mmCIF file with all atom_site columns, C-alpha atoms in Angstrom:
data_model
loop_
_atom_site.group_PDB
_atom_site.id
_atom_site.type_symbol
_atom_site.label_atom_id
_atom_site.label_alt_id
_atom_site.label_comp_id
_atom_site.label_asym_id
_atom_site.label_entity_id
_atom_site.label_seq_id
_atom_site.pdbx_PDB_ins_code
_atom_site.Cartn_x
_atom_site.Cartn_y
_atom_site.Cartn_z
_atom_site.occupancy
_atom_site.B_iso_or_equiv
_atom_site.pdbx_formal_charge
_atom_site.auth_seq_id
_atom_site.auth_comp_id
_atom_site.auth_asym_id
_atom_site.auth_atom_id
_atom_site.pdbx_PDB_model_num
ATOM 1   C CA . MET A 1 1   ? 0.000   0.000  0.000  1.00 0.00 ? 1   MET A CA 1
ATOM 2   C CA . ILE A 1 2   ? 1.255   3.475  -0.854 1.00 0.00 ? 2   ILE A CA 1
ATOM 3   C CA . SER A 1 3   ? 2.070   5.725  2.100  1.00 0.00 ? 3   SER A CA 1
ATOM 4   C CA . TRP A 1 4   ? 0.474   8.904  0.804  1.00 0.00 ? 4   TRP A CA 1
ATOM 5   C CA . ARG A 1 5   ? 1.759   10.948 3.729  1.00 0.00 ? 5   ARG A CA 1
ATOM 6   C CA . ARG A 1 6   ? 5.309   9.848  3.009  1.00 0.00 ? 6   ARG A CA 1
ATOM 7   C CA . LEU A 1 7   ? 4.862   10.482 -0.722 1.00 0.00 ? 7   LEU A CA 1
ATOM 8   C CA . LEU A 1 8   ? 3.533   13.991 0.003  1.00 0.00 ? 8   LEU A CA 1
ATOM 9   C CA . GLY A 1 9   ? 6.464   14.564 2.353  1.00 0.00 ? 9   GLY A CA 1
ATOM 10  C CA . LEU A 1 10  ? 8.968   13.490 -0.282 1.00 0.00 ? 10  LEU A CA 1
ATOM 11  C CA . ALA A 1 11  ? 7.323   15.708 -2.904 1.00 0.00 ? 11  ALA A CA 1
ATOM 12  C CA . LEU A 1 12  ? 7.373   18.717 -0.571 1.00 0.00 ? 12  LEU A CA 1
ATOM 13  C CA . THR A 1 13  ? 10.977  17.964 0.444  1.00 0.00 ? 13  THR A CA 1
ATOM 14  C CA . ASP A 1 14  ? 11.912  18.119 -3.226 1.00 0.00 ? 14  ASP A CA 1
ATOM 15  C CA . TYR A 1 15  ? 9.800   21.248 -3.789 1.00 0.00 ? 15  TYR A CA 1
ATOM 16  C CA . PHE A 1 16  ? 11.420  23.150 -0.902 1.00 0.00 ? 16  PHE A CA 1
ATOM 17  C CA . HIS A 1 17  ? 14.977  21.927 -1.611 1.00 0.00 ? 17  HIS A CA 1
ATOM 18  C CA . GLY A 1 18  ? 17.277  24.917 -2.016 1.00 0.00 ? 18  GLY A CA 1
ATOM 19  C CA . ALA A 1 19  ? 14.526  27.378 -1.096 1.00 0.00 ? 19  ALA A CA 1
ATOM 20  C CA . GLY A 1 20  ? 15.618  27.896 2.505  1.00 0.00 ? 20  GLY A CA 1
ATOM 21  C CA . TRP A 1 21  ? 13.059  25.540 4.062  1.00 0.00 ? 21  TRP A CA 1
ATOM 22  C CA . ARG A 1 22  ? 13.346  22.104 5.684  1.00 0.00 ? 22  ARG A CA 1
ATOM 23  C CA . VAL A 1 23  ? 10.575  19.494 5.565  1.00 0.00 ? 23  VAL A CA 1
ATOM 24  C CA . GLU A 1 24  ? 10.393  16.775 8.217  1.00 0.00 ? 24  GLU A CA 1
ATOM 25  C CA . VAL A 1 25  ? 8.242   13.722 7.555  1.00 0.00 ? 25  VAL A CA 1
ATOM 26  C CA . GLU A 1 26  ? 6.661   11.657 10.342 1.00 0.00 ? 26  GLU A CA 1
ATOM 27  C CA . LYS A 1 27  ? 8.597   13.288 13.172 1.00 0.00 ? 27  LYS A CA 1
ATOM 28  C CA . ASP A 1 28  ? 7.869   11.782 16.581 1.00 0.00 ? 28  ASP A CA 1
ATOM 29  C CA . LEU A 1 29  ? 6.073   14.578 18.470 1.00 0.00 ? 29  LEU A CA 1
ATOM 30  C CA . ALA A 1 30  ? 4.589   12.597 21.342 1.00 0.00 ? 30  ALA A CA 1
ATOM 31  C CA . LEU A 1 31  ? 5.838   11.522 24.739 1.00 0.00 ? 31  LEU A CA 1
ATOM 32  C CA . LYS A 1 32  ? 4.781   8.021  23.735 1.00 0.00 ? 32  LYS A CA 1
ATOM 33  C CA . ARG A 1 33  ? 6.108   6.914  20.330 1.00 0.00 ? 33  ARG A CA 1
ATOM 34  C CA . GLN A 1 34  ? 3.677   8.087  17.675 1.00 0.00 ? 34  GLN A CA 1
ATOM 35  C CA . LEU A 1 35  ? 4.177   9.091  14.048 1.00 0.00 ? 35  LEU A CA 1
ATOM 36  C CA . PRO A 1 36  ? 1.435   11.567 13.165 1.00 0.00 ? 36  PRO A CA 1
ATOM 37  C CA . GLY A 1 37  ? 0.227   12.366 9.676  1.00 0.00 ? 37  GLY A CA 1
ATOM 38  C CA . VAL A 1 38  ? 1.849   15.754 9.998  1.00 0.00 ? 38  VAL A CA 1
ATOM 39  C CA . LEU A 1 39  ? 4.621   17.376 7.995  1.00 0.00 ? 39  LEU A CA 1
ATOM 40  C CA . ILE A 1 40  ? 6.806   20.054 9.524  1.00 0.00 ? 40  ILE A CA 1
ATOM 41  C CA . ILE A 1 41  ? 7.999   22.807 7.222  1.00 0.00 ? 41  ILE A CA 1
ATOM 42  C CA . GLU A 1 42  ? 10.571  24.971 8.978  1.00 0.00 ? 42  GLU A CA 1
ATOM 43  C CA . ARG A 1 43  ? 12.450  27.978 7.640  1.00 0.00 ? 43  ARG A CA 1
ATOM 44  C CA . GLU A 1 44  ? 16.195  27.408 7.548  1.00 0.00 ? 44  GLU A CA 1
ATOM 45  C CA . PRO A 1 45  ? 18.626  30.191 8.476  1.00 0.00 ? 45  PRO A CA 1
ATOM 46  C CA . GLY A 1 46  ? 19.671  32.382 5.589  1.00 0.00 ? 46  GLY A CA 1
ATOM 47  C CA . GLN A 1 47  ? 17.907  33.693 2.549  1.00 0.00 ? 47  GLN A CA 1
ATOM 48  C CA . SER A 1 48  ? 14.807  31.970 1.246  1.00 0.00 ? 48  SER A CA 1
ATOM 49  C CA . THR A 1 49  ? 13.423  32.156 -2.253 1.00 0.00 ? 49  THR A CA 1
ATOM 50  C CA . ASP A 1 50  ? 9.936   33.217 -3.269 1.00 0.00 ? 50  ASP A CA 1
ATOM 51  C CA . LEU A 1 51  ? 7.412   30.396 -3.056 1.00 0.00 ? 51  LEU A CA 1
ATOM 52  C CA . SER A 1 52  ? 4.223   29.861 -4.980 1.00 0.00 ? 52  SER A CA 1
ATOM 53  C CA . ASP A 1 53  ? 1.328   27.424 -5.157 1.00 0.00 ? 53  ASP A CA 1
ATOM 54  C CA . GLY A 1 54  ? -0.207  28.392 -1.820 1.00 0.00 ? 54  GLY A CA 1
ATOM 55  C CA . PHE A 1 55  ? 3.056   28.378 0.129  1.00 0.00 ? 55  PHE A CA 1
ATOM 56  C CA . GLU A 1 56  ? 3.695   32.126 -0.084 1.00 0.00 ? 56  GLU A CA 1
ATOM 57  C CA . THR A 1 57  ? 2.291   32.782 3.427  1.00 0.00 ? 57  THR A CA 1
ATOM 58  C CA . LEU A 1 58  ? 4.357   30.212 5.332  1.00 0.00 ? 58  LEU A CA 1
ATOM 59  C CA . ARG A 1 59  ? 5.484   31.218 8.804  1.00 0.00 ? 59  ARG A CA 1
ATOM 60  C CA . PRO A 1 60  ? 8.910   30.241 10.254 1.00 0.00 ? 60  PRO A CA 1
ATOM 61  C CA . HIS A 1 61  ? 7.380   26.985 11.604 1.00 0.00 ? 61  HIS A CA 1
ATOM 62  C CA . ASN A 1 62  ? 4.459   25.215 9.919  1.00 0.00 ? 62  ASN A CA 1
ATOM 63  C CA . LEU A 1 63  ? 2.616   21.971 10.622 1.00 0.00 ? 63  LEU A CA 1
ATOM 64  C CA . LEU A 1 64  ? 0.709   20.528 7.690  1.00 0.00 ? 64  LEU A CA 1
ATOM 65  C CA . ALA A 1 65  ? -1.846  17.748 8.196  1.00 0.00 ? 65  ALA A CA 1
ATOM 66  C CA . TYR A 1 66  ? -2.673  15.300 5.446  1.00 0.00 ? 66  TYR A CA 1
ATOM 67  C CA . GLN A 1 67  ? -5.905  13.333 5.364  1.00 0.00 ? 67  GLN A CA 1
ATOM 68  C CA . SER A 1 68  ? -6.609  10.835 2.618  1.00 0.00 ? 68  SER A CA 1
ATOM 69  C CA . MET A 1 69  ? -9.971  10.578 0.892  1.00 0.00 ? 69  MET A CA 1
ATOM 70  C CA . HIS A 1 70  ? -10.813 7.796  3.362  1.00 0.00 ? 70  HIS A CA 1
ATOM 71  C CA . GLU A 1 71  ? -10.081 9.873  6.488  1.00 0.00 ? 71  GLU A CA 1
ATOM 72  C CA . PRO A 1 72  ? -12.267 12.848 7.380  1.00 0.00 ? 72  PRO A CA 1
ATOM 73  C CA . LEU A 1 73  ? -10.713 16.145 8.401  1.00 0.00 ? 73  LEU A CA 1
ATOM 74  C CA . ASP A 1 74  ? -13.091 16.325 11.332 1.00 0.00 ? 74  ASP A CA 1
ATOM 75  C CA . ALA A 1 75  ? -12.943 17.936 14.773 1.00 0.00 ? 75  ALA A CA 1
ATOM 76  C CA . TRP A 1 76  ? -10.896 15.021 16.136 1.00 0.00 ? 76  TRP A CA 1
ATOM 77  C CA . ALA A 1 77  ? -8.270  15.394 13.381 1.00 0.00 ? 77  ALA A CA 1
ATOM 78  C CA . ILE A 1 78  ? -8.049  19.148 14.045 1.00 0.00 ? 78  ILE A CA 1
ATOM 79  C CA . GLU A 1 79  ? -7.674  18.561 17.803 1.00 0.00 ? 79  GLU A CA 1
ATOM 80  C CA . GLU A 1 80  ? -4.959  15.995 17.100 1.00 0.00 ? 80  GLU A CA 1
ATOM 81  C CA . LEU A 1 81  ? -3.121  18.520 14.890 1.00 0.00 ? 81  LEU A CA 1
ATOM 82  C CA . ILE A 1 82  ? -3.352  21.136 17.643 1.00 0.00 ? 82  ILE A CA 1
ATOM 83  C CA . GLY A 1 83  ? -1.899  18.603 20.097 1.00 0.00 ? 83  GLY A CA 1
ATOM 84  C CA . HIS A 1 84  ? 1.009   17.911 17.753 1.00 0.00 ? 84  HIS A CA 1
ATOM 85  C CA . TYR A 1 85  ? 1.521   21.674 17.386 1.00 0.00 ? 85  TYR A CA 1
ATOM 86  C CA . VAL A 1 86  ? 1.743   22.075 21.170 1.00 0.00 ? 86  VAL A CA 1
ATOM 87  C CA . ASN A 1 87  ? 4.261   19.204 21.408 1.00 0.00 ? 87  ASN A CA 1
ATOM 88  C CA . TYR A 1 88  ? 6.312   20.644 18.536 1.00 0.00 ? 88  TYR A CA 1
ATOM 89  C CA . ARG A 1 89  ? 6.275   24.108 20.098 1.00 0.00 ? 89  ARG A CA 1
ATOM 90  C CA . GLN A 1 90  ? 7.500   22.685 23.409 1.00 0.00 ? 90  GLN A CA 1
ATOM 91  C CA . ASP A 1 91  ? 10.235  20.722 21.623 1.00 0.00 ? 91  ASP A CA 1
ATOM 92  C CA . PHE A 1 92  ? 11.352  23.880 19.834 1.00 0.00 ? 92  PHE A CA 1
ATOM 93  C CA . ARG A 1 93  ? 11.077  26.130 22.881 1.00 0.00 ? 93  ARG A CA 1
ATOM 94  C CA . PHE A 1 94  ? 12.873  23.836 25.303 1.00 0.00 ? 94  PHE A CA 1
ATOM 95  C CA . GLY A 1 95  ? 15.277  22.295 22.793 1.00 0.00 ? 95  GLY A CA 1
ATOM 96  C CA . PHE A 1 96  ? 14.252  18.660 23.237 1.00 0.00 ? 96  PHE A CA 1
ATOM 97  C CA . LYS A 1 97  ? 16.043  16.547 20.655 1.00 0.00 ? 97  LYS A CA 1
ATOM 98  C CA . ASN A 1 98  ? 14.980  12.986 21.385 1.00 0.00 ? 98  ASN A CA 1
ATOM 99  C CA . ARG A 1 99  ? 11.981  11.593 23.183 1.00 0.00 ? 99  ARG A CA 1
ATOM 100 C CA . SER A 1 100 ? 11.800  8.021  24.310 1.00 0.00 ? 100 SER A CA 1
ATOM 101 C CA . GLY A 1 101 ? 8.567   6.106  24.640 1.00 0.00 ? 101 GLY A CA 1
#
């Protein structure tokens, strides 16, 4: 079975290559090991190039959720994304590098 999240992550990694952005695919953001369907797009230090195709308003740190046609983007999925955002923000703020589950 095709991992659509991984495929999207690889496509966005290629798209942002050399543009001053880093894409992380399936980063562990939980205290207990969990790989969310979230991509992290983070601005790298230095000069970035102009982006298009809906990416022109990216902030320095961005979490992007992917839902397939078989998974609804419902309230639960949004709450899960917010939870991953909080974990990511804490990782960034406090400099956590590795979490063990």
